[in-house]
Amino acid sequence: MTAQKDKVSNNLPTTPKTDLVDVIRTLFRWKKVIVTACLLAGIGSAAIVLLLPVYYQANTVFFATSPDQATPELLFGDGALAPELYGNESDIDRMLTISESNELIDYLVDTFRLYEHYDIDEDSPKGQFYVRRHFLGLYDITKTKRDAIQLSIEDQDPELAATIARTARDKINQLGQSLIKSTQQRAIATFVNNVSSKEEQLAVLSDTLQALRKRYGIYNTEAQSESLTALASTTENKLNSTRAKLIAFQERGGRFRDSIGVYEIKAAGLEEEFSKLNLKLDRFNDGLSQVLLYTRQYQEANTSLSEDKEKLKQYQATYSSDIPAMIVVEDAARPQVKSRPFRTLIVLGAVFVTFLFTLIGILLFEAYSDVDWKAVYQGE
């Protein structure tokens, strides 16, 4: 039975194992090479990092404000909702877009003479491209997890880094305000045109209304209607009374001849007065509907004109106001500590990479040292 088990075990395939002790033995045999390579890497990288320029990073943090702050309807309490103080995602995206615009970058390049500062030839065909690329390598704008915007500038001069960061932030605020003010300008121009058009319309209505009043003699519809009606009624009553008296005197004979003449004259005068009053009433009634129509149109146009003038004043007041497009949380202070390079980490990283690749190279060399590479190259 034991012989059969030995036979079976001899027939099983054997799995090659990597002898860790042999690997360690090999590495210790090459330890001088490994140590020398690591020392050379450390010394070389230390010499190189000492030549790297030191950069300082200035940071400023701000929130985007809501455009509601510059909306006259909300600002003056005409809207149903209170204006929001902080901007939403769209407002943050707008500020980020402004922060990454070439207009801002070119402004900073010209303001701080960055062509000379970065030692870039301004007159070269690609000078603008190179200076923008160099600046963007030192410039960073990000949205924080609390929906604030952080602007960072790196430079070898810490004071210049802080100045550029503050200037960039102020320019972003200015560009954000200009976008809002351009919208306000268009609204103001629209209101100015509306006011001018309505003033012309109001002048036409006023002239037409004056012509109708003069034509029909209507100046106060309610007062004139009451007075003319009352006067016509009174005159008619007087006329009827005078006629009745005249008939009575005529029936009594010739002895009342003088009274009959007096009442005939009175009746004739009242008839003439009543006739003229009727003509006035007819003319008044003929023009009343037109006068009322144009009076109502004039009043509505005047009310609309007053509302537009008030809105125009509100927009002009808002346009003249300095409403910021951002709320500054952290000013760009002069950085006290460098942001890069991290010399220790660079040296340690170079030593570690050298150590790793040296180990790999030694193991590969030992594993394939007995290979005839010439024959392999010749395909044999």
mmCIF file of C-alpha atoms in Angstrom:
data_model
loop_
_atom_site.group_PDB
_atom_site.id
_atom_site.type_symbol
_atom_site.label_atom_id
_atom_site.label_comp_id
_atom_site.label_asym_id
_atom_site.label_seq_id
_atom_site.Cartn_x
_atom_site.Cartn_y
_atom_site.Cartn_z
ATOM 1 C CA MET A 1 0.000 0.000 0.000
ATOM 2 C CA THR A 2 2.828 2.390 0.880
ATOM 3 C CA ALA A 3 4.595 1.579 -2.380
ATOM 4 C CA GLN A 4 1.454 2.453 -4.319
ATOM 5 C CA LYS A 5 1.178 5.821 -2.525
ATOM 6 C CA ASP A 6 4.819 6.563 -3.318
ATOM 7 C CA LYS A 7 4.215 5.667 -6.924
ATOM 8 C CA VAL A 8 1.156 7.931 -7.103
ATOM 9 C CA SER A 9 3.015 10.791 -5.462
ATOM 10 C CA ASN A 10 5.877 10.392 -7.921
ATOM 11 C CA ASN A 11 3.441 10.668 -10.816
ATOM 12 C CA LEU A 12 1.957 14.015 -9.527
ATOM 13 C CA PRO A 13 3.392 17.169 -11.195
ATOM 14 C CA THR A 14 5.711 19.179 -8.961
ATOM 15 C CA THR A 15 5.070 22.929 -8.543
ATOM 16 C CA PRO A 16 8.210 25.074 -8.698
ATOM 17 C CA LYS A 17 8.649 27.327 -5.680
ATOM 18 C CA THR A 18 10.492 30.597 -5.430
ATOM 19 C CA ASP A 19 13.032 30.270 -2.724
ATOM 20 C CA LEU A 20 12.813 33.525 -0.764
ATOM 21 C CA VAL A 21 16.098 32.786 0.917
ATOM 22 C CA ASP A 22 17.829 32.635 -2.487
ATOM 23 C CA VAL A 23 16.311 36.000 -3.392
ATOM 24 C CA ILE A 24 17.505 37.571 -0.142
ATOM 25 C CA ARG A 25 20.925 35.951 -0.626
ATOM 26 C CA THR A 26 21.120 37.439 -4.100
ATOM 27 C CA LEU A 27 20.150 40.932 -2.874
ATOM 28 C CA PHE A 28 22.720 40.829 -0.094
ATOM 29 C CA ARG A 29 25.323 39.828 -2.623
ATOM 30 C CA TRP A 30 24.479 43.041 -4.523
ATOM 31 C CA LYS A 31 24.015 45.187 -1.422
ATOM 32 C CA LYS A 32 26.897 47.474 -2.257
ATOM 33 C CA VAL A 33 25.402 48.219 -5.644
ATOM 34 C CA ILE A 34 21.990 48.849 -4.089
ATOM 35 C CA VAL A 35 23.365 51.134 -1.389
ATOM 36 C CA THR A 36 25.537 52.970 -3.893
ATOM 37 C CA ALA A 37 22.603 53.507 -6.272
ATOM 38 C CA CYS A 38 20.388 54.784 -3.462
ATOM 39 C CA LEU A 39 23.117 57.098 -2.196
ATOM 40 C CA LEU A 40 23.715 58.490 -5.673
ATOM 41 C CA ALA A 41 19.959 58.969 -6.156
ATOM 42 C CA GLY A 42 19.632 60.722 -2.807
ATOM 43 C CA ILE A 43 22.622 62.995 -3.370
ATOM 44 C CA GLY A 44 21.623 63.762 -6.961
ATOM 45 C CA SER A 45 18.000 64.499 -6.135
ATOM 46 C CA ALA A 46 19.033 66.627 -3.143
ATOM 47 C CA ALA A 47 21.327 68.645 -5.391
ATOM 48 C CA ILE A 48 18.563 69.072 -7.936
ATOM 49 C CA VAL A 49 15.822 70.063 -5.468
ATOM 50 C CA LEU A 50 18.114 72.658 -3.941
ATOM 51 C CA LEU A 51 18.088 74.378 -7.330
ATOM 52 C CA LEU A 52 14.281 74.340 -7.592
ATOM 53 C CA PRO A 53 12.613 77.739 -6.985
ATOM 54 C CA VAL A 54 10.496 78.194 -3.880
ATOM 55 C CA TYR A 55 6.833 79.093 -4.425
ATOM 56 C CA TYR A 56 4.347 80.663 -2.025
ATOM 57 C CA GLN A 57 0.595 80.282 -2.402
ATOM 58 C CA ALA A 58 -1.924 83.000 -1.518
ATOM 59 C CA ASN A 59 -5.576 82.025 -1.091
ATOM 60 C CA THR A 60 -8.804 83.992 -0.982
ATOM 61 C CA VAL A 61 -12.274 82.532 -0.381
ATOM 62 C CA PHE A 62 -15.606 84.086 -1.296
ATOM 63 C CA PHE A 63 -19.261 83.258 -1.892
ATOM 64 C CA ALA A 64 -21.220 84.177 -5.014
ATOM 65 C CA THR A 65 -24.170 86.446 -4.264
ATOM 66 C CA SER A 66 -27.604 86.082 -5.773
ATOM 67 C CA PRO A 67 -28.605 88.395 -8.664
ATOM 68 C CA ASP A 68 -31.765 89.045 -6.618
ATOM 69 C CA GLN A 69 -29.683 91.593 -4.725
ATOM 70 C CA ALA A 70 -29.689 93.719 -7.887
ATOM 71 C CA THR A 71 -33.337 93.157 -8.839
ATOM 72 C CA PRO A 72 -35.346 96.367 -8.249
ATOM 73 C CA GLU A 73 -38.657 94.486 -7.887
ATOM 74 C CA LEU A 74 -37.246 92.521 -4.949
ATOM 75 C CA LEU A 75 -34.915 95.229 -3.680
ATOM 76 C CA PHE A 76 -37.710 97.806 -3.310
ATOM 77 C CA GLY A 77 -40.243 95.335 -1.966
ATOM 78 C CA ASP A 78 -42.428 95.072 -5.070
ATOM 79 C CA GLY A 79 -41.961 91.299 -5.351
ATOM 80 C CA ALA A 80 -43.788 88.616 -3.430
ATOM 81 C CA LEU A 81 -40.527 86.996 -2.259
ATOM 82 C CA ALA A 82 -37.578 88.321 -0.289
ATOM 83 C CA PRO A 83 -34.278 88.504 -2.209
ATOM 84 C CA GLU A 84 -31.816 85.661 -1.652
ATOM 85 C CA LEU A 85 -28.411 86.584 -0.253
ATOM 86 C CA TYR A 86 -26.270 83.685 -1.521
ATOM 87 C CA GLY A 87 -26.185 82.450 -5.090
ATOM 88 C CA ASN A 88 -27.234 79.027 -6.292
ATOM 89 C CA GLU A 89 -25.361 76.544 -8.497
ATOM 90 C CA SER A 90 -25.911 78.653 -11.614
ATOM 91 C CA ASP A 91 -24.466 81.724 -9.902
ATOM 92 C CA ILE A 92 -21.431 79.734 -8.720
ATOM 93 C CA ASP A 93 -20.899 78.366 -12.239
ATOM 94 C CA ARG A 94 -21.108 81.908 -13.609
ATOM 95 C CA MET A 95 -18.407 83.072 -11.190
ATOM 96 C CA LEU A 96 -16.204 80.083 -12.040
ATOM 97 C CA THR A 97 -16.593 80.823 -15.750
ATOM 98 C CA ILE A 98 -15.559 84.432 -15.180
ATOM 99 C CA SER A 99 -12.618 83.244 -13.062
ATOM 100 C CA GLU A 100 -11.323 81.105 -15.934
ATOM 101 C CA SER A 101 -11.914 83.642 -18.698
ATOM 102 C CA ASN A 102 -9.129 84.997 -20.888
ATOM 103 C CA GLU A 103 -10.343 88.505 -20.110
ATOM 104 C CA LEU A 104 -9.350 88.050 -16.467
ATOM 105 C CA ILE A 105 -6.038 86.352 -17.292
ATOM 106 C CA ASP A 106 -5.042 89.014 -19.832
ATOM 107 C CA TYR A 107 -5.963 91.742 -17.356
ATOM 108 C CA LEU A 108 -3.676 90.228 -14.704
ATOM 109 C CA VAL A 109 -0.887 89.674 -17.242
ATOM 110 C CA ASP A 110 -1.010 93.320 -18.324
ATOM 111 C CA THR A 111 -1.468 94.705 -14.809
ATOM 112 C CA PHE A 112 1.481 92.886 -13.268
ATOM 113 C CA ARG A 113 3.670 92.746 -16.402
ATOM 114 C CA LEU A 114 3.867 88.978 -16.200
ATOM 115 C CA TYR A 115 5.693 88.670 -19.520
ATOM 116 C CA GLU A 116 8.752 90.169 -17.867
ATOM 117 C CA HIS A 117 8.080 88.421 -14.558
ATOM 118 C CA TYR A 118 7.925 84.989 -16.204
ATOM 119 C CA ASP A 119 10.727 85.843 -18.658
ATOM 120 C CA ILE A 120 8.569 85.281 -21.754
ATOM 121 C CA ASP A 121 9.069 87.161 -24.999
ATOM 122 C CA GLU A 122 5.968 89.270 -25.461
ATOM 123 C CA ASP A 123 6.666 89.855 -29.166
ATOM 124 C CA SER A 124 6.951 86.165 -30.065
ATOM 125 C CA PRO A 125 4.060 84.671 -32.091
ATOM 126 C CA LYS A 126 3.176 82.290 -29.260
ATOM 127 C CA GLY A 127 4.012 84.657 -26.422
ATOM 128 C CA GLN A 128 0.402 85.099 -25.349
ATOM 129 C CA PHE A 129 -0.159 81.343 -25.369
ATOM 130 C CA TYR A 130 2.951 80.679 -23.270
ATOM 131 C CA VAL A 131 2.228 83.371 -20.706
ATOM 132 C CA ARG A 132 -1.370 82.169 -20.284
ATOM 133 C CA ARG A 133 -0.220 78.564 -19.906
ATOM 134 C CA HIS A 134 2.444 79.529 -17.379
ATOM 135 C CA PHE A 135 -0.021 81.617 -15.382
ATOM 136 C CA LEU A 136 -2.660 78.857 -15.368
ATOM 137 C CA GLY A 137 -0.024 76.492 -13.990
ATOM 138 C CA LEU A 138 0.237 78.787 -10.962
ATOM 139 C CA TYR A 139 -3.449 79.725 -10.772
ATOM 140 C CA ASP A 140 -6.248 77.594 -9.378
ATOM 141 C CA ILE A 141 -9.945 78.265 -8.852
ATOM 142 C CA THR A 142 -12.086 75.617 -7.165
ATOM 143 C CA LYS A 143 -15.476 75.190 -5.560
ATOM 144 C CA THR A 144 -15.257 74.001 -1.975
ATOM 145 C CA LYS A 145 -17.518 71.392 -0.417
ATOM 146 C CA ARG A 146 -19.429 74.206 1.323
ATOM 147 C CA ASP A 147 -20.252 75.936 -1.999
ATOM 148 C CA ALA A 148 -17.645 78.655 -1.541
ATOM 149 C CA ILE A 149 -15.092 79.546 -4.224
ATOM 150 C CA GLN A 150 -11.375 79.397 -3.427
ATOM 151 C CA LEU A 151 -8.906 81.295 -5.598
ATOM 152 C CA SER A 152 -5.210 80.410 -5.273
ATOM 153 C CA ILE A 153 -2.125 82.057 -6.784
ATOM 154 C CA GLU A 154 1.449 80.782 -6.540
ATOM 155 C CA ASP A 155 4.532 82.911 -7.032
ATOM 156 C CA GLN A 156 8.130 83.067 -5.875
ATOM 157 C CA ASP A 157 7.371 86.461 -4.310
ATOM 158 C CA PRO A 158 4.856 85.955 -1.450
ATOM 159 C CA GLU A 159 3.753 89.609 -1.459
ATOM 160 C CA LEU A 160 3.147 89.533 -5.209
ATOM 161 C CA ALA A 161 1.150 86.299 -4.881
ATOM 162 C CA ALA A 162 -1.175 87.933 -2.332
ATOM 163 C CA THR A 163 -1.522 91.090 -4.455
ATOM 164 C CA ILE A 164 -2.381 89.119 -7.600
ATOM 165 C CA ALA A 165 -4.948 87.034 -5.677
ATOM 166 C CA ARG A 166 -6.676 90.143 -4.305
ATOM 167 C CA THR A 167 -6.613 91.859 -7.686
ATOM 168 C CA ALA A 168 -8.002 88.754 -9.425
ATOM 169 C CA ARG A 169 -10.813 88.524 -6.872
ATOM 170 C CA ASP A 170 -11.702 92.207 -7.272
ATOM 171 C CA LYS A 171 -11.659 91.891 -11.069
ATOM 172 C CA ILE A 172 -13.951 88.844 -10.873
ATOM 173 C CA ASN A 173 -16.322 90.904 -8.738
ATOM 174 C CA GLN A 174 -16.184 93.730 -11.277
ATOM 175 C CA LEU A 175 -16.844 91.413 -14.228
ATOM 176 C CA GLY A 176 -19.724 89.769 -12.331
ATOM 177 C CA GLN A 177 -21.214 93.185 -11.618
ATOM 178 C CA SER A 178 -20.808 94.233 -15.244
ATOM 179 C CA LEU A 179 -22.858 91.217 -16.384
ATOM 180 C CA ILE A 180 -25.678 92.196 -14.030
ATOM 181 C CA LYS A 181 -25.395 95.884 -14.930
ATOM 182 C CA SER A 182 -25.558 95.082 -18.643
ATOM 183 C CA THR A 183 -28.926 93.422 -17.994
ATOM 184 C CA GLN A 184 -30.015 96.445 -15.999
ATOM 185 C CA GLN A 185 -28.888 98.738 -18.814
ATOM 186 C CA ARG A 186 -31.078 96.881 -21.295
ATOM 187 C CA ALA A 187 -34.011 97.130 -18.872
ATOM 188 C CA ILE A 188 -33.377 100.862 -18.393
ATOM 189 C CA ALA A 189 -33.254 101.398 -22.162
ATOM 190 C CA THR A 190 -36.550 99.516 -22.492
ATOM 191 C CA PHE A 191 -38.196 101.652 -19.811
ATOM 192 C CA VAL A 192 -36.837 104.855 -21.391
ATOM 193 C CA ASN A 193 -38.355 103.851 -24.735
ATOM 194 C CA ASN A 194 -41.648 102.936 -23.051
ATOM 195 C CA VAL A 195 -41.773 106.223 -21.165
ATOM 196 C CA SER A 196 -41.020 108.199 -24.329
ATOM 197 C CA SER A 197 -43.663 106.283 -26.297
ATOM 198 C CA LYS A 198 -46.280 106.686 -23.571
ATOM 199 C CA GLU A 199 -45.529 110.384 -23.219
ATOM 200 C CA GLU A 200 -46.188 110.813 -26.934
ATOM 201 C CA GLN A 201 -49.375 108.750 -26.627
ATOM 202 C CA LEU A 202 -50.438 110.818 -23.618
ATOM 203 C CA ALA A 203 -49.834 114.061 -25.522
ATOM 204 C CA VAL A 204 -52.031 112.834 -28.399
ATOM 205 C CA LEU A 205 -54.789 111.798 -25.986
ATOM 206 C CA SER A 206 -54.549 115.139 -24.197
ATOM 207 C CA ASP A 207 -54.856 117.097 -27.455
ATOM 208 C CA THR A 208 -57.769 114.951 -28.613
ATOM 209 C CA LEU A 209 -59.520 115.300 -25.253
ATOM 210 C CA GLN A 210 -59.077 119.081 -25.235
ATOM 211 C CA ALA A 211 -60.464 119.304 -28.767
ATOM 212 C CA LEU A 212 -63.513 117.205 -27.790
ATOM 213 C CA ARG A 213 -64.122 119.289 -24.650
ATOM 214 C CA LYS A 214 -63.937 122.482 -26.653
ATOM 215 C CA ARG A 215 -66.155 121.092 -29.408
ATOM 216 C CA TYR A 216 -68.881 119.805 -27.111
ATOM 217 C CA GLY A 217 -68.326 122.187 -24.230
ATOM 218 C CA ILE A 218 -67.693 119.369 -21.764
ATOM 219 C CA TYR A 219 -65.208 120.120 -19.015
ATOM 220 C CA ASN A 220 -66.679 118.355 -16.006
ATOM 221 C CA THR A 221 -68.990 115.540 -16.980
ATOM 222 C CA GLU A 222 -70.578 114.944 -13.600
ATOM 223 C CA ALA A 223 -71.013 118.582 -12.573
ATOM 224 C CA GLN A 224 -72.162 119.706 -15.999
ATOM 225 C CA SER A 225 -74.597 116.820 -16.341
ATOM 226 C CA GLU A 226 -76.214 117.638 -13.009
ATOM 227 C CA SER A 227 -76.268 121.399 -13.548
ATOM 228 C CA LEU A 228 -77.627 121.261 -17.116
ATOM 229 C CA THR A 229 -80.319 118.762 -16.174
ATOM 230 C CA ALA A 230 -81.340 120.772 -13.121
ATOM 231 C CA LEU A 231 -81.292 124.034 -15.060
ATOM 232 C CA ALA A 232 -83.347 122.557 -17.910
ATOM 233 C CA SER A 233 -85.880 121.177 -15.440
ATOM 234 C CA THR A 234 -86.145 124.499 -13.607
ATOM 235 C CA THR A 235 -86.486 126.432 -16.845
ATOM 236 C CA GLU A 236 -89.139 124.043 -18.081
ATOM 237 C CA ASN A 237 -91.108 124.462 -14.840
ATOM 238 C CA LYS A 238 -90.860 128.237 -15.081
ATOM 239 C CA LEU A 239 -91.961 128.111 -18.700
ATOM 240 C CA ASN A 240 -94.964 125.937 -17.889
ATOM 241 C CA SER A 241 -95.920 128.221 -15.003
ATOM 242 C CA THR A 242 -95.602 131.328 -17.174
ATOM 243 C CA ARG A 243 -97.705 129.773 -19.929
ATOM 244 C CA ALA A 244 -100.392 128.798 -17.439
ATOM 245 C CA LYS A 245 -100.543 132.341 -16.076
ATOM 246 C CA LEU A 246 -100.604 133.762 -19.592
ATOM 247 C CA ILE A 247 -103.570 131.548 -20.520
ATOM 248 C CA ALA A 248 -105.363 132.570 -17.346
ATOM 249 C CA PHE A 249 -104.928 136.276 -18.095
ATOM 250 C CA GLN A 250 -106.015 135.774 -21.708
ATOM 251 C CA GLU A 251 -109.212 134.051 -20.567
ATOM 252 C CA ARG A 252 -110.112 136.998 -18.282
ATOM 253 C CA GLY A 253 -110.265 139.506 -21.105
ATOM 254 C CA GLY A 254 -108.767 142.722 -22.264
ATOM 255 C CA ARG A 255 -108.548 144.452 -18.852
ATOM 256 C CA PHE A 256 -105.387 142.362 -18.179
ATOM 257 C CA ARG A 257 -103.821 143.399 -21.461
ATOM 258 C CA ASP A 258 -100.689 144.760 -19.822
ATOM 259 C CA SER A 259 -100.184 141.562 -17.781
ATOM 260 C CA ILE A 260 -100.788 139.485 -20.893
ATOM 261 C CA GLY A 261 -97.971 141.367 -22.691
ATOM 262 C CA VAL A 262 -95.584 140.897 -19.796
ATOM 263 C CA TYR A 263 -96.201 137.166 -19.567
ATOM 264 C CA GLU A 264 -95.984 136.774 -23.340
ATOM 265 C CA ILE A 265 -92.523 138.307 -23.211
ATOM 266 C CA LYS A 266 -91.576 136.098 -20.230
ATOM 267 C CA ALA A 267 -92.843 132.995 -21.975
ATOM 268 C CA ALA A 268 -90.944 133.848 -25.153
ATOM 269 C CA GLY A 269 -87.735 134.370 -23.161
ATOM 270 C CA LEU A 270 -88.157 131.149 -21.257
ATOM 271 C CA GLU A 271 -88.881 129.282 -24.484
ATOM 272 C CA GLU A 272 -85.666 130.636 -25.994
ATOM 273 C CA GLU A 273 -83.707 129.767 -22.857
ATOM 274 C CA PHE A 274 -85.221 126.281 -22.712
ATOM 275 C CA SER A 275 -84.435 125.732 -26.401
ATOM 276 C CA LYS A 276 -80.800 126.702 -25.892
ATOM 277 C CA LEU A 277 -80.560 124.453 -22.850
ATOM 278 C CA ASN A 278 -81.912 121.556 -24.890
ATOM 279 C CA LEU A 279 -79.330 122.259 -27.586
ATOM 280 C CA LYS A 280 -76.608 122.264 -24.939
ATOM 281 C CA LEU A 281 -77.944 119.009 -23.510
ATOM 282 C CA ASP A 282 -78.058 117.427 -26.961
ATOM 283 C CA ARG A 283 -74.504 118.534 -27.708
ATOM 284 C CA PHE A 284 -73.422 117.403 -24.249
ATOM 285 C CA ASN A 285 -74.995 113.970 -24.762
ATOM 286 C CA ASP A 286 -73.512 113.655 -28.245
ATOM 287 C CA GLY A 287 -69.955 114.201 -26.981
ATOM 288 C CA LEU A 288 -70.286 112.606 -23.537
ATOM 289 C CA SER A 289 -69.400 109.029 -24.602
ATOM 290 C CA GLN A 290 -66.320 110.155 -26.560
ATOM 291 C CA VAL A 291 -65.112 112.417 -23.780
ATOM 292 C CA LEU A 292 -65.575 109.655 -21.197
ATOM 293 C CA LEU A 293 -63.732 107.177 -23.430
ATOM 294 C CA TYR A 294 -60.752 109.454 -24.016
ATOM 295 C CA THR A 295 -60.748 110.543 -20.379
ATOM 296 C CA ARG A 296 -60.509 106.915 -19.253
ATOM 297 C CA GLN A 297 -57.750 106.216 -21.796
ATOM 298 C CA TYR A 298 -55.895 109.331 -20.671
ATOM 299 C CA GLN A 299 -56.116 108.323 -17.011
ATOM 300 C CA GLU A 300 -54.969 104.755 -17.722
ATOM 301 C CA ALA A 301 -52.084 105.977 -19.881
ATOM 302 C CA ASN A 302 -51.106 108.505 -17.230
ATOM 303 C CA THR A 303 -51.173 105.809 -14.523
ATOM 304 C CA SER A 304 -49.105 103.433 -16.667
ATOM 305 C CA LEU A 305 -46.649 106.221 -17.432
ATOM 306 C CA SER A 306 -46.275 107.011 -13.735
ATOM 307 C CA GLU A 307 -45.611 103.335 -12.948
ATOM 308 C CA ASP A 308 -42.987 103.082 -15.689
ATOM 309 C CA LYS A 309 -41.297 106.275 -14.494
ATOM 310 C CA GLU A 310 -41.195 104.888 -10.962
ATOM 311 C CA LYS A 311 -39.708 101.582 -12.183
ATOM 312 C CA LEU A 312 -37.213 103.528 -14.280
ATOM 313 C CA LYS A 313 -36.117 105.441 -11.173
ATOM 314 C CA GLN A 314 -35.761 102.167 -9.276
ATOM 315 C CA TYR A 315 -33.647 100.593 -12.037
ATOM 316 C CA GLN A 316 -31.492 103.713 -12.305
ATOM 317 C CA ALA A 317 -31.010 103.752 -8.531
ATOM 318 C CA THR A 318 -30.085 100.057 -8.538
ATOM 319 C CA TYR A 319 -27.749 100.549 -11.500
ATOM 320 C CA SER A 320 -25.990 103.403 -9.699
ATOM 321 C CA SER A 321 -25.606 101.341 -6.525
ATOM 322 C CA ASP A 322 -22.490 99.295 -5.829
ATOM 323 C CA ILE A 323 -23.976 95.858 -5.229
ATOM 324 C CA PRO A 324 -21.150 93.286 -4.957
ATOM 325 C CA ALA A 325 -21.260 90.047 -6.906
ATOM 326 C CA MET A 326 -19.499 88.193 -4.103
ATOM 327 C CA ILE A 327 -19.149 88.031 -0.332
ATOM 328 C CA VAL A 328 -15.506 87.773 0.735
ATOM 329 C CA VAL A 329 -14.908 85.227 3.488
ATOM 330 C CA GLU A 330 -11.126 85.121 3.550
ATOM 331 C CA ASP A 331 -8.843 87.821 2.235
ATOM 332 C CA ALA A 332 -5.601 86.958 0.460
ATOM 333 C CA ALA A 333 -3.016 87.388 3.218
ATOM 334 C CA ARG A 334 0.711 87.308 2.572
ATOM 335 C CA PRO A 335 1.728 83.611 2.763
ATOM 336 C CA GLN A 336 4.312 82.841 5.448
ATOM 337 C CA VAL A 337 5.117 79.234 4.496
ATOM 338 C CA LYS A 338 6.162 77.931 1.107
ATOM 339 C CA SER A 339 3.731 75.789 -0.851
ATOM 340 C CA ARG A 340 6.399 73.913 -2.796
ATOM 341 C CA PRO A 341 8.786 72.211 -3.424
ATOM 342 C CA PHE A 342 8.660 69.539 -0.718
ATOM 343 C CA ARG A 343 12.349 68.715 -0.880
ATOM 344 C CA THR A 344 12.353 65.901 1.695
ATOM 345 C CA LEU A 345 9.534 64.055 -0.028
ATOM 346 C CA ILE A 346 11.195 64.464 -3.416
ATOM 347 C CA VAL A 347 14.505 63.052 -2.147
ATOM 348 C CA LEU A 348 12.804 60.181 -0.324
ATOM 349 C CA GLY A 349 10.702 59.441 -3.390
ATOM 350 C CA ALA A 350 13.764 59.414 -5.651
ATOM 351 C CA VAL A 351 15.629 57.061 -3.264
ATOM 352 C CA PHE A 352 12.640 54.734 -3.016
ATOM 353 C CA VAL A 353 12.140 54.587 -6.789
ATOM 354 C CA THR A 354 15.848 53.961 -7.308
ATOM 355 C CA PHE A 355 15.831 51.216 -4.685
ATOM 356 C CA LEU A 356 12.790 49.575 -6.266
ATOM 357 C CA PHE A 357 14.106 49.636 -9.808
ATOM 358 C CA THR A 358 17.547 48.486 -8.646
ATOM 359 C CA LEU A 359 15.992 45.446 -6.975
ATOM 360 C CA ILE A 360 13.988 44.631 -10.074
ATOM 361 C CA GLY A 361 17.059 45.045 -12.272
ATOM 362 C CA ILE A 362 19.226 42.793 -10.077
ATOM 363 C CA LEU A 363 16.604 40.038 -9.925
ATOM 364 C CA LEU A 364 16.104 40.142 -13.669
ATOM 365 C CA PHE A 365 19.840 40.071 -14.244
ATOM 366 C CA GLU A 366 20.314 37.058 -11.950
ATOM 367 C CA ALA A 367 17.331 35.214 -13.418
ATOM 368 C CA TYR A 368 18.464 35.551 -17.008
ATOM 369 C CA SER A 369 22.252 35.717 -16.614
ATOM 370 C CA ASP A 370 22.716 32.287 -18.187
ATOM 371 C CA VAL A 371 20.670 33.125 -21.280
ATOM 372 C CA ASP A 372 22.582 33.398 -24.531
ATOM 373 C CA TRP A 373 21.174 36.762 -25.601
ATOM 374 C CA LYS A 374 23.160 36.679 -28.834
ATOM 375 C CA ALA A 375 21.426 33.476 -29.849
ATOM 376 C CA VAL A 376 18.088 34.944 -28.824
ATOM 377 C CA TYR A 377 18.772 38.024 -30.912
ATOM 378 C CA GLN A 378 19.713 35.842 -33.903
ATOM 379 C CA GLY A 379 16.579 33.743 -33.424
ATOM 380 C CA GLU A 380 18.406 30.503 -32.637
#
